[in-house]
Amino acid sequence: RLESRPVAGPPALIPRMPSIPKVIGVGTDCSGMEAPIQAMQNLGVNFEHRFSCDIDKFARATIEANFPHGKMFEDVTTRDNKKAPHCDLYVAG
């Protein structure tokens, strides 16, 4: 029979979880219909949609109509990533 026992140790050895920002900055590439953004809204996550990128003009139109935000990029292969806004969560696909 296996018994579970709590793991104890000096406080300095117990890893701490990184702090979660009050607002999570989200960026997406190959954004499509922005399912990740819709999911975050449905879950009630406090986030800021920083950028999207999709090569398909109809996908971009859908995103702009349903999820207006600061930046829209057309092609991830030609974008200067140094100019893309910082994000805490990056989703591709």
Tab-separated table of N, CA and C in Angstrom:
chain	number	residue	atom	x	y	z
A	1	ARG	N	0.832	-1.173	0.000
A	1	ARG	CA	0.000	0.000	0.000
A	1	ARG	C	0.885	1.247	0.000
A	2	LEU	N	0.581	2.149	-0.893
A	2	LEU	CA	1.341	3.393	-0.974
A	2	LEU	C	0.651	4.477	-0.155
A	3	GLU	N	1.454	5.232	0.543
A	3	GLU	CA	0.923	6.355	1.308
A	3	GLU	C	1.572	7.630	0.807
A	4	SER	N	0.771	8.668	0.701
A	4	SER	CA	1.350	9.934	0.289
A	4	SER	C	1.710	10.738	1.528
A	5	ARG	N	2.847	11.365	1.469
A	5	ARG	CA	3.298	12.212	2.575
A	5	ARG	C	3.629	13.584	2.017
A	6	PRO	N	3.300	14.633	2.749
A	6	PRO	CA	3.652	15.967	2.264
A	6	PRO	C	5.163	16.136	2.197
A	7	VAL	N	5.593	16.849	1.204
A	7	VAL	CA	7.016	17.129	1.049
A	7	VAL	C	7.310	18.405	1.815
A	8	ALA	N	8.255	18.332	2.720
A	8	ALA	CA	8.621	19.507	3.508
A	8	ALA	C	10.057	19.875	3.197
A	9	GLY	N	10.353	21.091	3.362
A	9	GLY	CA	11.705	21.550	3.132
A	9	GLY	C	11.828	22.990	3.554
A	10	PRO	N	13.025	23.480	3.610
A	10	PRO	CA	13.208	24.885	3.965
A	10	PRO	C	12.488	25.777	2.948
A	11	PRO	N	11.896	26.872	3.403
A	11	PRO	CA	11.161	27.744	2.487
A	11	PRO	C	11.970	28.191	1.274
A	12	ALA	N	13.265	28.325	1.412
A	12	ALA	CA	14.096	28.782	0.293
A	12	ALA	C	14.146	27.751	-0.832
A	13	LEU	N	13.885	26.477	-0.512
A	13	LEU	CA	13.962	25.438	-1.525
A	13	LEU	C	12.626	25.166	-2.218
A	14	ILE	N	11.556	25.725	-1.701
A	14	ILE	CA	10.245	25.519	-2.303
A	14	ILE	C	10.081	26.549	-3.415
A	15	PRO	N	9.916	26.088	-4.658
A	15	PRO	CA	9.821	27.060	-5.764
A	15	PRO	C	8.562	27.906	-5.641
A	16	ARG	N	8.674	29.133	-6.045
A	16	ARG	CA	7.530	30.038	-6.044
A	16	ARG	C	6.995	30.164	-7.451
A	17	MET	N	5.691	30.239	-7.554
A	17	MET	CA	5.065	30.442	-8.854
A	17	MET	C	5.347	31.867	-9.301
A	18	PRO	N	5.621	32.057	-10.586
A	18	PRO	CA	5.825	33.432	-11.059
A	18	PRO	C	4.522	34.213	-10.911
A	19	SER	N	4.662	35.491	-10.685
A	19	SER	CA	3.456	36.299	-10.535
A	19	SER	C	2.755	36.436	-11.882
A	20	ILE	N	1.459	36.386	-11.848
A	20	ILE	CA	0.655	36.517	-13.053
A	20	ILE	C	0.298	37.983	-13.214
A	21	PRO	N	0.520	38.547	-14.394
A	21	PRO	CA	0.188	39.957	-14.571
A	21	PRO	C	-1.304	40.193	-14.378
A	22	LYS	N	-1.658	41.408	-13.937
A	22	LYS	CA	-3.068	41.731	-13.730
A	22	LYS	C	-3.844	41.638	-15.031
A	23	VAL	N	-3.222	42.053	-16.111
A	23	VAL	CA	-3.815	41.938	-17.438
A	23	VAL	C	-2.830	41.160	-18.295
A	24	ILE	N	-3.281	40.087	-18.905
A	24	ILE	CA	-2.413	39.252	-19.731
A	24	ILE	C	-2.447	39.785	-21.162
A	25	GLY	N	-1.295	40.158	-21.673
A	25	GLY	CA	-1.186	40.604	-23.060
A	25	GLY	C	-1.107	39.403	-23.980
A	26	VAL	N	-1.981	39.367	-24.998
A	26	VAL	CA	-2.066	38.209	-25.888
A	26	VAL	C	-1.789	38.627	-27.326
A	27	GLY	N	-0.951	37.858	-28.005
A	27	GLY	CA	-0.692	38.038	-29.426
A	27	GLY	C	-0.880	36.724	-30.150
A	28	THR	N	-1.429	36.787	-31.371
A	28	THR	CA	-1.654	35.555	-32.127
A	28	THR	C	-1.133	35.682	-33.559
A	29	ASP	N	-0.607	34.599	-34.065
A	29	ASP	CA	-0.225	34.483	-35.476
A	29	ASP	C	-1.029	33.346	-36.078
A	30	CYS	N	-1.215	33.388	-37.406
A	30	CYS	CA	-2.081	32.420	-38.084
A	30	CYS	C	-3.410	32.404	-37.332
A	31	SER	N	-3.937	33.600	-37.119
A	31	SER	CA	-5.010	33.847	-36.166
A	31	SER	C	-6.360	33.267	-36.547
A	32	GLY	N	-6.617	33.125	-37.836
A	32	GLY	CA	-7.889	32.539	-38.267
A	32	GLY	C	-9.079	33.295	-37.722
A	33	MET	N	-9.942	32.607	-37.000
A	33	MET	CA	-11.136	33.234	-36.424
A	33	MET	C	-10.913	33.671	-34.977
A	34	GLU	N	-9.671	33.639	-34.508
A	34	GLU	CA	-9.298	34.038	-33.143
A	34	GLU	C	-9.993	33.200	-32.076
A	35	ALA	N	-9.948	31.887	-32.238
A	35	ALA	CA	-10.518	30.988	-31.225
A	35	ALA	C	-9.874	31.189	-29.851
A	36	PRO	N	-8.545	31.420	-29.757
A	36	PRO	CA	-7.962	31.640	-28.427
A	36	PRO	C	-8.530	32.887	-27.738
A	37	ILE	N	-8.763	33.937	-28.505
A	37	ILE	CA	-9.306	35.170	-27.932
A	37	ILE	C	-10.746	34.935	-27.479
A	38	GLN	N	-11.515	34.237	-28.285
A	38	GLN	CA	-12.892	33.917	-27.907
A	38	GLN	C	-12.911	33.058	-26.645
A	39	ALA	N	-12.007	32.100	-26.553
A	39	ALA	CA	-11.942	31.234	-25.371
A	39	ALA	C	-11.608	32.044	-24.124
A	40	MET	N	-10.672	32.966	-24.236
A	40	MET	CA	-10.309	33.782	-23.077
A	40	MET	C	-11.484	34.656	-22.636
A	41	GLN	N	-12.220	35.185	-23.597
A	41	GLN	CA	-13.416	35.957	-23.253
A	41	GLN	C	-14.432	35.068	-22.541
A	42	ASN	N	-14.669	33.883	-23.072
A	42	ASN	CA	-15.637	32.954	-22.476
A	42	ASN	C	-15.245	32.543	-21.055
A	43	LEU	N	-13.935	32.444	-20.797
A	43	LEU	CA	-13.447	32.044	-19.484
A	43	LEU	C	-13.364	33.204	-18.494
A	44	GLY	N	-13.571	34.409	-18.998
A	44	GLY	CA	-13.522	35.582	-18.120
A	44	GLY	C	-12.119	35.999	-17.727
A	45	VAL	N	-11.139	35.662	-18.563
A	45	VAL	CA	-9.750	36.022	-18.293
A	45	VAL	C	-9.563	37.513	-18.551
A	46	ASN	N	-8.837	38.173	-17.674
A	46	ASN	CA	-8.531	39.589	-17.845
A	46	ASN	C	-7.329	39.693	-18.792
A	47	PHE	N	-7.587	40.076	-20.033
A	47	PHE	CA	-6.518	40.106	-21.030
A	47	PHE	C	-6.659	41.321	-21.942
A	48	GLU	N	-5.580	41.608	-22.634
A	48	GLU	CA	-5.566	42.649	-23.664
A	48	GLU	C	-5.072	42.013	-24.957
A	49	HIS	N	-5.873	42.097	-25.987
A	49	HIS	CA	-5.529	41.534	-27.299
A	49	HIS	C	-4.568	42.503	-27.979
A	50	ARG	N	-3.284	42.159	-28.028
A	50	ARG	CA	-2.263	43.084	-28.515
A	50	ARG	C	-2.073	43.045	-30.023
A	51	PHE	N	-2.077	41.843	-30.610
A	51	PHE	CA	-1.935	41.776	-32.064
A	51	PHE	C	-2.449	40.458	-32.611
A	52	SER	N	-2.763	40.503	-33.901
A	52	SER	CA	-3.158	39.332	-34.687
A	52	SER	C	-2.375	39.361	-35.984
A	53	CYS	N	-2.307	38.222	-36.641
A	53	CYS	CA	-1.657	38.151	-37.937
A	53	CYS	C	-2.262	36.994	-38.728
A	54	ASP	N	-2.713	37.300	-39.918
A	54	ASP	CA	-3.198	36.249	-40.806
A	54	ASP	C	-3.036	36.716	-42.241
A	55	ILE	N	-2.585	35.827	-43.094
A	55	ILE	CA	-2.346	36.173	-44.497
A	55	ILE	C	-3.655	36.247	-45.293
A	56	ASP	N	-4.705	35.595	-44.782
A	56	ASP	CA	-5.991	35.565	-45.476
A	56	ASP	C	-6.792	36.836	-45.198
A	57	LYS	N	-7.165	37.554	-46.256
A	57	LYS	CA	-7.862	38.835	-46.070
A	57	LYS	C	-9.236	38.659	-45.431
A	58	PHE	N	-9.888	37.538	-45.663
A	58	PHE	CA	-11.204	37.299	-45.057
A	58	PHE	C	-11.067	37.005	-43.558
A	59	ALA	N	-10.019	36.301	-43.189
A	59	ALA	CA	-9.757	36.063	-41.761
A	59	ALA	C	-9.474	37.385	-41.061
A	60	ARG	N	-8.665	38.252	-41.697
A	60	ARG	CA	-8.375	39.566	-41.102
A	60	ARG	C	-9.649	40.386	-40.949
A	61	ALA	N	-10.530	40.346	-41.948
A	61	ALA	CA	-11.786	41.094	-41.868
A	61	ALA	C	-12.657	40.576	-40.715
A	62	THR	N	-12.691	39.274	-40.538
A	62	THR	CA	-13.457	38.678	-39.440
A	62	THR	C	-12.898	39.111	-38.093
A	63	ILE	N	-11.586	39.070	-37.967
A	63	ILE	CA	-10.939	39.472	-36.717
A	63	ILE	C	-11.226	40.941	-36.422
A	64	GLU	N	-11.051	41.792	-37.417
A	64	GLU	CA	-11.261	43.225	-37.210
A	64	GLU	C	-12.718	43.539	-36.864
A	65	ALA	N	-13.659	42.758	-37.390
A	65	ALA	CA	-15.073	42.984	-37.097
A	65	ALA	C	-15.449	42.503	-35.694
A	66	ASN	N	-14.853	41.398	-35.268
A	66	ASN	CA	-15.258	40.784	-34.003
A	66	ASN	C	-14.328	41.052	-32.823
A	67	PHE	N	-13.076	41.324	-33.095
A	67	PHE	CA	-12.085	41.521	-32.036
A	67	PHE	C	-11.206	42.725	-32.336
A	68	PRO	N	-11.766	43.921	-32.342
A	68	PRO	CA	-10.942	45.097	-32.646
A	68	PRO	C	-9.849	45.276	-31.582
A	69	HIS	N	-8.687	45.616	-32.023
A	69	HIS	CA	-7.551	45.798	-31.127
A	69	HIS	C	-6.510	46.679	-31.796
A	70	GLY	N	-5.334	46.764	-31.225
A	70	GLY	CA	-4.313	47.698	-31.697
A	70	GLY	C	-3.618	47.371	-32.998
A	71	LYS	N	-3.159	46.166	-33.186
A	71	LYS	CA	-2.305	45.851	-34.336
A	71	LYS	C	-2.823	44.667	-35.132
A	72	MET	N	-2.761	44.810	-36.446
A	72	MET	CA	-3.067	43.699	-37.347
A	72	MET	C	-1.898	43.582	-38.315
A	73	PHE	N	-1.301	42.416	-38.357
A	73	PHE	CA	-0.223	42.141	-39.299
A	73	PHE	C	-0.752	41.210	-40.379
A	74	GLU	N	-0.211	41.365	-41.592
A	74	GLU	CA	-0.698	40.565	-42.720
A	74	GLU	C	0.093	39.285	-42.958
A	75	ASP	N	1.388	39.295	-42.647
A	75	ASP	CA	2.210	38.141	-42.997
A	75	ASP	C	3.306	37.942	-41.961
A	76	VAL	N	3.236	36.850	-41.243
A	76	VAL	CA	4.212	36.569	-40.194
A	76	VAL	C	5.626	36.401	-40.770
A	77	THR	N	5.732	35.996	-42.035
A	77	THR	CA	7.057	35.750	-42.616
A	77	THR	C	7.785	37.032	-43.000
A	78	THR	N	7.059	38.139	-43.110
A	78	THR	CA	7.695	39.401	-43.484
A	78	THR	C	7.659	40.435	-42.360
A	79	ARG	N	7.012	40.119	-41.247
A	79	ARG	CA	6.881	41.071	-40.135
A	79	ARG	C	8.211	41.259	-39.422
A	80	ASP	N	8.484	42.495	-39.029
A	80	ASP	CA	9.627	42.791	-38.181
A	80	ASP	C	9.170	42.549	-36.738
A	81	ASN	N	9.577	41.423	-36.167
A	81	ASN	CA	9.108	41.041	-34.838
A	81	ASN	C	9.525	42.017	-33.740
A	82	LYS	N	10.548	42.815	-33.998
A	82	LYS	CA	10.952	43.817	-33.013
A	82	LYS	C	9.898	44.916	-32.893
A	83	LYS	N	9.055	45.060	-33.909
A	83	LYS	CA	7.998	46.074	-33.891
A	83	LYS	C	6.662	45.526	-33.379
A	84	ALA	N	6.584	44.227	-33.193
A	84	ALA	CA	5.347	43.627	-32.672
A	84	ALA	C	5.236	43.945	-31.184
A	85	PRO	N	4.030	44.234	-30.709
A	85	PRO	CA	3.872	44.538	-29.284
A	85	PRO	C	4.259	43.348	-28.403
A	86	HIS	N	4.764	43.666	-27.216
A	86	HIS	CA	5.106	42.622	-26.237
A	86	HIS	C	3.834	41.888	-25.843
A	87	CYS	N	3.939	40.584	-25.637
A	87	CYS	CA	2.796	39.838	-25.129
A	87	CYS	C	3.265	38.814	-24.099
A	88	ASP	N	2.378	38.535	-23.152
A	88	ASP	CA	2.663	37.537	-22.120
A	88	ASP	C	2.312	36.140	-22.602
A	89	LEU	N	1.329	36.073	-23.488
A	89	LEU	CA	0.867	34.802	-24.049
A	89	LEU	C	0.863	34.920	-25.557
A	90	TYR	N	1.577	34.025	-26.229
A	90	TYR	CA	1.659	34.010	-27.690
A	90	TYR	C	1.063	32.699	-28.185
A	91	VAL	N	0.114	32.792	-29.138
A	91	VAL	CA	-0.528	31.610	-29.698
A	91	VAL	C	-0.374	31.640	-31.212
A	92	ALA	N	0.076	30.534	-31.792
A	92	ALA	CA	0.184	30.430	-33.246
A	92	ALA	C	-0.653	29.238	-33.702
A	93	GLY	N	-1.532	29.513	-34.678
A	93	GLY	CA	-2.327	28.430	-35.234
A	93	GLY	C	-3.710	28.363	-34.705
